[in-house]
Amino acid sequence: MKVLVIGGGGREHALAWKLGASPKVNTVFVAPGNGGTAADPKLTNIAITDHAALADFAQAEKVALTVVGPEAPLAGGVVDVFRARGLRVFGPTRAAAQLESSKAYAKAFMQRHKIPTAAFATFTDAALAHAHVDAEVGASGAPIVIKADGLAAGKGVVVAMSPAQAHEAIDWMLDAGDNPLGVQHNAGQARVVIEEFLEGEEASFIVLCDGKNVLSLATSQDHKRLLDDDQGPNTGGMGAYSPAPVVTPNVHAKVMHEIIHPTIAGMAKDGIPYTGFLYAGLMIDASGQPRTVEFNCRLGDPETQPILMRLKSDLFEVLMHATSGVNEGTLDRVELEWDRRVALGVVMAASGYPLQPRRGDAITGLPADADDAMVFHAGTAPTPAGPVTAGGRVLCVTALGDSVKLAQQRAYDLLRGIHFDGAQFRRDIGHRAIKR
Ligand code: AMP
Ligand code: GLY
């Protein structure tokens, strides 16, 4: 069978690699793919991004299943286009993808369905937003969180440690005429969500949903800040590992009971059945109470890379169950099998990431794929002379090990052999799990 994966990042390389490992799959098309998917003989890059043209391609090639990786095509309605043609596709519709594409929608949804999250208020008017910050933190000086409403590639959130930082963030997000963050505004104008700061440890909790049945993936933890010790600006993620020890069996049960099931049921009740991957970004406090920091309507990047290295089940078969009917599948018949080892991935990012990543640096020293180690490509492009950097996050060096420490050692050993000018990477991926 033929499969199509939409996207071209590290998550999509991992998805295509795992789908291609199924004995039932002979070709995986990746649109547009990257230098890593170009180099794998089972994968074929195609240079199509337009949704109708992708559906034409899937029809012409008799693609059995399409899997959508990133948020932008989902928020743009690619699943709706495929479904209208009767094509089998795994992902949320445009309406369901609002859980990620609009922070204002997601917060109102959580409030309506009593899903634990930070207290918040939404503003379009800068003066009211500034007054709200003064009222909330003027005296205490406590941190407060300012979020642009609209997709911003992970850059639309400021955790303000002082009122001055909060006021500055509001001015950028609401008043800056030239939209320097490139936020895709919902409702035709800039909006901000101002949130209570949550204390605790973060984890990524990702499930598959067929509209009705839910299956949780292994837990993971991402490292969002650019620099060691969680310093520097927020990024899309500089590394991840799975499982996340902070998600104890007790926390897992709470997340399913208080967050995941009410979300899936709430979407169905609101007339927008949820299909696809659903990612709850959690903050877990010292007492083990989870709260939702954000929803994503897709797999995490780089969380997918370590998660899929641990998945022993045939992902193609699982996703065929998830799409056996529209808004109703047979995921209840599936049990996922996981490698007991820890997987850990370290992102190597381009010089200048996250603001202005440099492109065109030659990448050398890439190791061969192994059963316990893979270098997933993200922002790379193939050239006759070998891959070059072509985006912010370039590679995710991912390894399995019997402990976090051993997986970490193996990943960093591999990473030290890989070179491109200006490479940036953290040296402490997995540090929280090692300290536990
Ligand atoms: P988001 O895009 O909403 O996931 O936010 C990006 C990052 O900002 C999160 O991964 C957290 O590290 C941090 N963050 C967002 N909201 C909060 C909050 N209410 N309290 C504490 N940290 C937050
Ligand atoms: N790594 C965080 C995300 O995919 O949103």
Short mmCIF file of C-alpha atoms and ligand atoms in Angstrom, two decimals:
data_model
loop_
_atom_site.label_atom_id
_atom_site.label_comp_id
_atom_site.label_asym_id
_atom_site.label_seq_id
_atom_site.Cartn_x
_atom_site.Cartn_y
_atom_site.Cartn_z
CA MET A 1 0.00 0.00 0.00
CA LYS A 2 0.97 3.60 -0.46
CA VAL A 3 0.87 6.19 2.28
CA LEU A 4 1.18 9.99 2.14
CA VAL A 5 2.66 12.04 4.98
CA ILE A 6 2.10 15.80 4.78
CA GLY A 7 4.89 17.94 6.23
CA GLY A 8 8.64 18.23 6.12
CA GLY A 9 9.99 18.40 9.67
CA GLY A 10 11.57 15.95 12.09
CA ARG A 11 8.15 14.71 13.20
CA GLU A 12 7.28 13.87 9.59
CA HIS A 13 10.60 12.10 9.00
CA ALA A 14 9.87 9.93 12.05
CA LEU A 15 6.26 9.30 10.96
CA ALA A 16 7.30 8.37 7.42
CA TRP A 17 10.11 6.13 8.71
CA LYS A 18 7.77 4.31 11.09
CA LEU A 19 4.95 3.95 8.52
CA GLY A 20 7.51 2.72 5.99
CA ALA A 21 8.58 0.01 8.44
CA SER A 22 5.17 -1.66 8.12
CA PRO A 23 5.29 -4.83 6.00
CA LYS A 24 2.01 -3.64 4.43
CA VAL A 25 3.51 -0.39 3.11
CA ASN A 26 5.74 -0.26 0.07
CA THR A 27 5.92 3.50 -0.56
CA VAL A 28 5.59 6.52 1.67
CA PHE A 29 5.26 9.85 -0.14
CA VAL A 30 6.31 12.84 1.93
CA ALA A 31 5.07 16.30 0.95
CA PRO A 32 7.40 18.13 0.85
CA GLY A 33 9.77 16.06 3.01
CA ASN A 34 13.39 17.00 3.69
CA GLY A 35 16.96 15.80 3.11
CA GLY A 36 16.43 12.80 5.41
CA THR A 37 13.28 11.54 3.72
CA ALA A 38 14.96 12.10 0.33
CA ALA A 39 17.81 9.75 1.32
CA ASP A 40 15.59 6.84 2.46
CA PRO A 41 14.82 4.43 -0.43
CA LYS A 42 11.35 3.60 0.92
CA LEU A 43 10.35 7.28 1.07
CA THR A 44 9.68 9.61 -1.86
CA ASN A 45 9.50 13.39 -1.55
CA ILE A 46 6.87 15.23 -3.57
CA ALA A 47 6.90 18.99 -4.04
CA ILE A 48 3.20 19.69 -3.54
CA THR A 49 1.70 21.90 -0.84
CA ASP A 50 -1.68 23.00 -2.23
CA HIS A 51 -4.44 20.99 -0.55
CA ALA A 52 -6.51 20.26 -3.66
CA ALA A 53 -3.36 19.25 -5.56
CA LEU A 54 -2.41 16.91 -2.69
CA ALA A 55 -5.86 15.30 -2.85
CA ASP A 56 -5.50 14.96 -6.67
CA PHE A 57 -2.16 13.23 -6.09
CA ALA A 58 -3.60 10.87 -3.46
CA GLN A 59 -6.41 9.93 -5.83
CA ALA A 60 -4.14 9.42 -8.82
CA GLU A 61 -1.66 7.30 -6.83
CA LYS A 62 -4.38 5.35 -4.98
CA VAL A 63 -2.90 6.34 -1.63
CA ALA A 64 -4.46 4.16 1.10
CA LEU A 65 -3.93 6.59 3.97
CA THR A 66 -2.78 10.19 4.43
CA VAL A 67 -1.34 11.40 7.73
CA VAL A 68 -1.00 15.13 8.37
CA GLY A 69 1.94 16.23 10.53
CA PRO A 70 1.95 19.99 11.12
CA GLU A 71 -0.68 22.38 12.44
CA ALA A 72 -0.75 24.77 9.46
CA PRO A 73 -2.35 22.41 6.90
CA LEU A 74 -4.73 21.12 9.60
CA ALA A 75 -5.81 24.63 10.56
CA GLY A 76 -6.11 25.33 6.82
CA GLY A 77 -8.62 22.48 6.40
CA VAL A 78 -6.64 19.84 4.50
CA VAL A 79 -8.57 17.04 6.26
CA ASP A 80 -11.88 18.56 5.14
CA VAL A 81 -10.61 18.66 1.53
CA PHE A 82 -9.53 14.99 1.63
CA ARG A 83 -12.76 13.84 3.27
CA ALA A 84 -14.90 15.67 0.74
CA ARG A 85 -13.20 13.51 -1.90
CA GLY A 86 -13.79 10.33 0.11
CA LEU A 87 -10.07 9.94 0.84
CA ARG A 88 -8.87 8.24 4.02
CA VAL A 89 -6.97 10.77 6.16
CA PHE A 90 -5.88 10.94 9.79
CA GLY A 91 -6.10 14.36 11.42
CA PRO A 92 -8.62 16.82 12.84
CA THR A 93 -10.92 18.89 10.65
CA ARG A 94 -10.36 22.62 10.41
CA ALA A 95 -13.03 23.21 13.06
CA ALA A 96 -11.47 20.69 15.47
CA ALA A 97 -7.97 22.10 14.87
CA GLN A 98 -9.11 25.33 16.52
CA LEU A 99 -8.14 23.67 19.81
CA GLU A 100 -4.62 24.61 18.75
CA SER A 101 -5.05 27.39 16.20
CA SER A 102 -7.00 29.66 18.57
CA LYS A 103 -5.88 30.01 22.17
CA ALA A 104 -9.06 32.01 22.83
CA TYR A 105 -11.23 29.14 21.50
CA ALA A 106 -9.28 26.53 23.49
CA LYS A 107 -9.52 28.49 26.74
CA ALA A 108 -13.25 29.11 26.34
CA PHE A 109 -13.71 25.40 25.51
CA MET A 110 -11.83 24.31 28.64
CA GLN A 111 -13.80 26.71 30.80
CA ARG A 112 -17.11 25.49 29.33
CA HIS A 113 -16.23 21.83 29.88
CA LYS A 114 -14.52 22.31 33.27
CA ILE A 115 -11.12 21.07 32.10
CA PRO A 116 -8.35 22.13 34.51
CA THR A 117 -6.30 25.02 33.08
CA ALA A 118 -4.86 28.37 34.16
CA ALA A 119 -7.26 31.25 34.91
CA PHE A 120 -7.34 33.67 31.97
CA ALA A 121 -8.84 36.70 30.26
CA THR A 122 -8.88 37.62 26.56
CA PHE A 123 -8.32 41.12 25.15
CA THR A 124 -8.27 42.99 21.84
CA ASP A 125 -7.93 46.38 23.51
CA ALA A 126 -4.39 47.16 24.69
CA ALA A 127 -5.45 49.63 27.40
CA LEU A 128 -7.72 47.01 28.99
CA ALA A 129 -4.96 44.39 28.73
CA HIS A 130 -2.44 46.70 30.43
CA ALA A 131 -4.97 47.47 33.18
CA HIS A 132 -5.57 43.74 33.69
CA VAL A 133 -1.84 43.11 34.17
CA ASP A 134 -1.66 45.99 36.67
CA ALA A 135 -4.62 44.59 38.60
CA GLU A 136 -3.28 41.03 38.64
CA VAL A 137 0.42 41.54 39.34
CA GLY A 138 0.95 45.25 39.92
CA ALA A 139 1.56 44.79 43.63
CA SER A 140 2.86 41.21 43.91
CA GLY A 141 5.15 41.30 40.87
CA ALA A 142 4.37 37.61 40.29
CA PRO A 143 4.99 36.12 36.84
CA ILE A 144 2.14 36.29 34.34
CA VAL A 145 1.78 34.77 30.90
CA ILE A 146 0.91 36.70 27.72
CA LYS A 147 -0.12 34.72 24.61
CA ALA A 148 -0.87 35.88 21.10
CA ASP A 149 -4.11 34.33 19.79
CA GLY A 150 -3.20 32.62 16.53
CA LEU A 151 -0.53 30.26 15.24
CA ALA A 152 2.95 31.66 15.84
CA ALA A 153 5.25 28.63 15.52
CA GLY A 154 5.82 28.43 19.26
CA LYS A 155 6.97 32.05 19.52
CA GLY A 156 3.71 33.72 20.55
CA VAL A 157 4.04 33.10 24.30
CA VAL A 158 5.84 35.32 26.81
CA VAL A 159 6.23 34.16 30.40
CA ALA A 160 6.69 37.63 31.90
CA MET A 161 8.76 37.65 35.07
CA SER A 162 7.97 41.32 35.74
CA PRO A 163 5.03 43.67 35.00
CA ALA A 164 7.32 45.63 32.61
CA GLN A 165 7.92 42.50 30.51
CA ALA A 166 4.19 41.81 30.46
CA HIS A 167 3.40 45.35 29.26
CA GLU A 168 6.07 45.09 26.58
CA ALA A 169 4.66 41.77 25.34
CA ILE A 170 1.15 43.24 25.10
CA ASP A 171 2.50 46.12 23.03
CA TRP A 172 4.23 43.75 20.58
CA MET A 173 1.26 41.48 20.26
CA LEU A 174 -1.49 44.08 20.03
CA ASP A 175 0.03 47.36 18.87
CA ALA A 176 2.99 46.56 16.65
CA GLY A 177 1.73 47.48 13.19
CA ASP A 178 3.99 45.14 11.25
CA ASN A 179 3.19 41.92 13.22
CA PRO A 180 6.86 41.09 13.89
CA LEU A 181 6.03 37.61 15.25
CA GLY A 182 4.12 36.70 12.09
CA VAL A 183 1.07 35.60 14.09
CA GLN A 184 -1.82 34.33 11.95
CA HIS A 185 -4.54 36.36 13.61
CA ASN A 186 -7.91 34.79 14.19
CA ALA A 187 -11.03 36.93 13.85
CA GLY A 188 -9.19 39.40 11.60
CA GLN A 189 -7.45 41.24 14.40
CA ALA A 190 -4.84 40.74 17.07
CA ARG A 191 -6.00 39.30 20.39
CA VAL A 192 -4.09 38.31 23.50
CA VAL A 193 -4.87 35.79 26.20
CA ILE A 194 -3.46 36.74 29.61
CA GLU A 195 -3.00 33.79 31.94
CA GLU A 196 -2.19 32.94 35.50
CA PHE A 197 1.35 31.51 35.80
CA LEU A 198 1.30 27.81 36.68
CA GLU A 199 4.08 26.27 38.75
CA GLY A 200 5.22 22.72 38.24
CA GLU A 201 6.81 20.38 35.74
CA GLU A 202 5.68 20.13 32.14
CA ALA A 203 4.94 16.95 30.20
CA SER A 204 3.54 16.14 26.78
CA PHE A 205 0.53 13.84 26.77
CA ILE A 206 -0.48 12.69 23.31
CA VAL A 207 -3.41 10.49 22.32
CA LEU A 208 -4.92 9.15 19.13
CA CYS A 209 -8.63 9.59 18.61
CA ASP A 210 -11.01 8.20 15.98
CA GLY A 211 -13.87 10.53 16.95
CA LYS A 212 -14.95 8.27 19.79
CA ASN A 213 -12.24 5.92 21.07
CA VAL A 214 -9.02 7.19 22.60
CA LEU A 215 -5.63 5.51 22.78
CA SER A 216 -2.79 7.16 24.67
CA LEU A 217 0.76 7.18 23.34
CA ALA A 218 3.78 6.87 25.61
CA THR A 219 4.41 10.02 27.65
CA SER A 220 7.23 12.41 26.89
CA GLN A 221 8.88 15.63 27.95
CA ASP A 222 10.10 18.41 25.71
CA HIS A 223 12.73 21.10 26.39
CA LYS A 224 11.29 24.36 25.06
CA ARG A 225 14.03 26.86 25.93
CA LEU A 226 17.03 27.35 23.64
CA LEU A 227 19.75 27.11 26.28
CA ASP A 228 20.88 24.73 29.03
CA ASP A 229 19.12 24.95 32.41
CA ASP A 230 15.95 26.08 30.62
CA GLN A 231 17.33 29.53 29.89
CA GLY A 232 16.95 31.70 26.80
CA PRO A 233 13.99 32.14 24.45
CA ASN A 234 11.19 29.62 23.84
CA THR A 235 11.65 27.48 20.74
CA GLY A 236 9.63 24.74 19.04
CA GLY A 237 11.58 22.30 21.24
CA MET A 238 15.31 21.53 21.60
CA GLY A 239 15.04 17.89 22.61
CA ALA A 240 12.71 15.34 24.18
CA TYR A 241 12.62 11.96 25.82
CA SER A 242 10.08 9.25 26.56
CA PRO A 243 8.71 8.14 28.99
CA ALA A 244 8.34 11.17 31.31
CA PRO A 245 8.67 9.96 34.92
CA VAL A 246 6.63 12.96 36.16
CA VAL A 247 3.58 11.23 34.65
CA THR A 248 3.18 8.55 37.29
CA PRO A 249 0.35 5.98 36.88
CA ASN A 250 -1.72 8.13 39.21
CA VAL A 251 -1.11 11.31 37.19
CA HIS A 252 -1.81 9.36 33.99
CA ALA A 253 -5.21 8.27 35.29
CA LYS A 254 -6.05 11.85 36.35
CA VAL A 255 -5.08 13.22 32.92
CA MET A 256 -7.29 10.72 31.12
CA HIS A 257 -10.19 11.28 33.52
CA GLU A 258 -10.02 15.06 33.96
CA ILE A 259 -8.55 16.27 30.66
CA ILE A 260 -8.55 13.82 27.74
CA HIS A 261 -11.95 12.17 28.06
CA PRO A 262 -13.80 15.43 28.85
CA THR A 263 -12.09 17.07 25.85
CA ILE A 264 -13.08 14.34 23.40
CA ALA A 265 -16.60 14.18 24.85
CA GLY A 266 -16.84 17.99 24.89
CA MET A 267 -15.85 18.29 21.24
CA ALA A 268 -18.42 15.64 20.27
CA LYS A 269 -21.06 17.44 22.33
CA ASP A 270 -20.19 20.74 20.65
CA GLY A 271 -20.78 19.05 17.28
CA ILE A 272 -17.09 18.93 16.32
CA PRO A 273 -15.98 15.30 16.77
CA TYR A 274 -12.23 15.09 17.28
CA THR A 275 -10.19 12.81 15.04
CA GLY A 276 -6.41 12.70 14.84
CA PHE A 277 -3.59 13.12 17.30
CA LEU A 278 -4.41 15.31 20.28
CA TYR A 279 -1.56 16.69 22.33
CA ALA A 280 -2.23 18.12 25.78
CA GLY A 281 0.69 20.18 27.05
CA LEU A 282 0.49 19.67 30.82
CA MET A 283 1.78 21.44 33.90
CA ILE A 284 1.88 19.03 36.82
CA ASP A 285 2.12 20.61 40.26
CA ALA A 286 3.91 19.25 43.32
CA SER A 287 0.76 17.46 44.48
CA GLY A 288 0.41 15.63 41.14
CA GLN A 289 -2.49 17.74 39.86
CA PRO A 290 -2.26 18.18 36.06
CA ARG A 291 -3.49 21.33 34.29
CA THR A 292 -3.65 21.96 30.57
CA VAL A 293 -1.23 24.61 29.37
CA GLU A 294 -2.18 24.18 25.72
CA PHE A 295 -3.69 21.80 23.22
CA ASN A 296 -2.01 20.91 19.96
CA CYS A 297 -3.98 19.16 17.26
CA ARG A 298 -1.01 17.05 16.12
CA LEU A 299 1.99 15.12 17.37
CA GLY A 300 4.74 17.07 19.10
CA ASP A 301 8.02 17.86 17.43
CA PRO A 302 10.54 16.68 18.70
CA GLU A 303 8.49 14.41 21.05
CA THR A 304 7.42 12.20 18.11
CA GLN A 305 10.99 11.17 17.37
CA PRO A 306 11.65 9.43 20.75
CA ILE A 307 8.03 8.24 21.06
CA LEU A 308 8.04 6.47 17.69
CA MET A 309 11.45 4.93 18.38
CA ARG A 310 9.78 3.18 21.30
CA LEU A 311 6.62 2.09 19.45
CA LYS A 312 6.77 -1.61 18.58
CA SER A 313 3.27 -1.83 17.06
CA ASP A 314 2.68 -1.35 13.34
CA LEU A 315 1.73 2.34 13.08
CA PHE A 316 0.09 1.84 9.68
CA GLU A 317 -2.29 -0.77 11.10
CA VAL A 318 -3.06 1.42 14.11
CA LEU A 319 -3.92 4.40 11.91
CA MET A 320 -6.05 2.23 9.61
CA HIS A 321 -8.10 1.32 12.69
CA ALA A 322 -8.27 5.01 13.60
CA THR A 323 -9.71 5.86 10.17
CA SER A 324 -11.92 2.84 9.50
CA GLY A 325 -14.98 5.10 9.56
CA VAL A 326 -15.47 8.87 9.43
CA ASN A 327 -15.74 10.14 13.02
CA GLU A 328 -15.86 6.57 14.29
CA GLY A 329 -13.13 3.97 14.06
CA THR A 330 -12.01 0.76 15.70
CA LEU A 331 -9.21 2.04 17.94
CA ASP A 332 -10.92 0.17 20.79
CA ARG A 333 -9.53 -3.01 19.21
CA VAL A 334 -5.93 -1.80 19.37
CA GLU A 335 -3.37 -2.14 22.12
CA LEU A 336 -0.04 -0.43 21.64
CA GLU A 337 3.20 -2.19 22.46
CA TRP A 338 6.18 -0.17 23.68
CA ASP A 339 9.89 -0.79 24.00
CA ARG A 340 10.64 -0.65 27.73
CA ARG A 341 13.80 1.32 27.10
CA VAL A 342 14.05 5.11 27.27
CA ALA A 343 14.37 7.07 24.02
CA LEU A 344 16.02 10.48 24.02
CA GLY A 345 16.43 12.95 21.15
CA VAL A 346 18.70 15.99 21.01
CA VAL A 347 17.91 18.71 18.48
CA MET A 348 20.75 20.32 16.55
CA ALA A 349 19.57 23.75 15.40
CA ALA A 350 21.00 26.12 12.81
CA SER A 351 23.09 29.16 13.58
CA GLY A 352 20.74 32.07 14.33
CA TYR A 353 17.78 29.89 15.43
CA PRO A 354 15.11 30.80 16.57
CA LEU A 355 15.08 34.31 15.08
CA GLN A 356 17.01 34.03 11.81
CA PRO A 357 18.28 30.54 11.08
CA ARG A 358 21.07 30.39 8.52
CA ARG A 359 20.60 28.07 5.56
CA GLY A 360 23.03 26.25 3.29
CA ASP A 361 25.60 24.97 5.82
CA ALA A 362 26.95 21.55 4.76
CA ILE A 363 26.13 18.70 7.17
CA THR A 364 28.79 15.99 7.57
CA GLY A 365 29.39 12.97 9.77
CA LEU A 366 25.83 11.57 9.73
CA PRO A 367 25.88 8.00 11.06
CA ALA A 368 24.04 5.09 9.40
CA ASP A 369 20.57 4.25 10.79
CA ALA A 370 20.64 1.66 13.57
CA ASP A 371 17.99 -0.24 15.53
CA ASP A 372 18.74 1.79 18.62
CA ALA A 373 19.70 5.13 17.06
CA MET A 374 18.29 7.34 14.31
CA VAL A 375 19.14 10.82 13.17
CA PHE A 376 15.83 12.33 12.08
CA HIS A 377 16.13 15.27 9.71
CA ALA A 378 14.05 18.43 10.03
CA GLY A 379 15.39 21.60 8.34
CA THR A 380 17.66 19.91 5.81
CA ALA A 381 17.68 19.87 2.02
CA PRO A 382 19.37 17.35 -0.26
CA THR A 383 22.10 18.56 -2.64
CA PRO A 384 24.33 16.48 -4.95
CA ALA A 385 27.14 17.03 -2.43
CA GLY A 386 25.05 15.88 0.54
CA PRO A 387 22.51 17.46 2.90
CA VAL A 388 22.67 21.12 3.90
CA THR A 389 20.84 23.11 6.57
CA ALA A 390 17.51 24.52 5.36
CA GLY A 391 15.58 25.51 8.48
CA GLY A 392 15.74 26.34 12.18
CA ARG A 393 15.78 22.91 13.74
CA VAL A 394 18.05 20.82 11.55
CA LEU A 395 18.39 17.32 13.06
CA CYS A 396 17.12 15.32 16.01
CA VAL A 397 19.70 12.77 17.15
CA THR A 398 17.64 10.06 18.85
CA ALA A 399 18.80 6.95 20.74
CA LEU A 400 17.42 4.20 22.94
CA GLY A 401 19.04 3.13 26.20
CA ASP A 402 18.25 1.11 29.31
CA SER A 403 18.08 4.33 31.37
CA VAL A 404 17.75 8.05 30.66
CA LYS A 405 21.45 8.39 31.35
CA LEU A 406 22.40 5.65 28.87
CA ALA A 407 20.06 6.93 26.15
CA GLN A 408 21.49 10.41 26.72
CA GLN A 409 25.08 9.17 26.47
CA ARG A 410 24.37 7.32 23.25
CA ALA A 411 22.61 10.30 21.66
CA TYR A 412 25.43 12.72 22.58
CA ASP A 413 28.10 10.25 21.41
CA LEU A 414 26.45 10.22 17.99
CA LEU A 415 25.91 13.97 17.99
CA ARG A 416 29.60 14.66 18.55
CA GLY A 417 30.37 12.98 15.22
CA ILE A 418 27.98 15.24 13.27
CA HIS A 419 29.06 18.66 12.07
CA PHE A 420 27.65 21.80 10.50
CA ASP A 421 28.86 25.35 11.02
CA GLY A 422 27.12 27.23 13.83
CA ALA A 423 25.24 24.17 15.17
CA GLN A 424 23.41 24.94 18.44
CA PHE A 425 22.29 22.21 20.83
CA ARG A 426 21.58 21.79 24.51
CA ARG A 427 23.89 19.64 26.60
CA ASP A 428 21.32 18.71 29.24
CA ILE A 429 18.41 16.99 27.45
CA GLY A 430 16.77 14.66 29.99
CA HIS A 431 18.12 16.53 33.04
CA ARG A 432 14.85 16.50 35.00
CA ALA A 433 14.43 12.74 34.65
CA ILE A 434 18.06 12.17 35.68
CA LYS A 435 17.59 14.30 38.82
CA ARG A 436 14.50 12.36 39.91
P1 AMP B 1 2.17 27.31 24.88
O1 AMP B 1 2.49 27.67 23.46
O2 AMP B 1 0.85 27.79 25.32
O3 AMP B 1 2.41 25.87 25.15
O4 AMP B 1 3.29 28.00 25.77
C1 AMP B 1 4.65 27.78 25.56
C2 AMP B 1 5.36 27.54 26.87
O5 AMP B 1 5.17 28.65 27.74
C3 AMP B 1 4.84 26.35 27.64
O6 AMP B 1 5.42 25.15 27.22
C4 AMP B 1 5.23 26.71 29.05
O7 AMP B 1 6.61 26.44 29.28
C5 AMP B 1 5.06 28.20 29.08
N1 AMP B 1 3.72 28.52 29.59
C6 AMP B 1 2.61 28.75 28.86
N2 AMP B 1 1.54 29.01 29.64
C7 AMP B 1 1.97 28.96 30.91
C8 AMP B 1 1.35 29.15 32.20
N3 AMP B 1 0.06 29.48 32.31
N4 AMP B 1 2.12 29.03 33.29
C9 AMP B 1 3.43 28.72 33.19
N5 AMP B 1 4.09 28.53 32.03
C10 AMP B 1 3.38 28.65 30.89
N1 GLY B 2 7.49 20.38 21.04
C1 GLY B 2 6.33 21.12 21.23
C2 GLY B 2 5.36 21.07 20.15
O1 GLY B 2 5.44 20.26 19.25
O2 GLY B 2 4.43 21.85 20.20
#
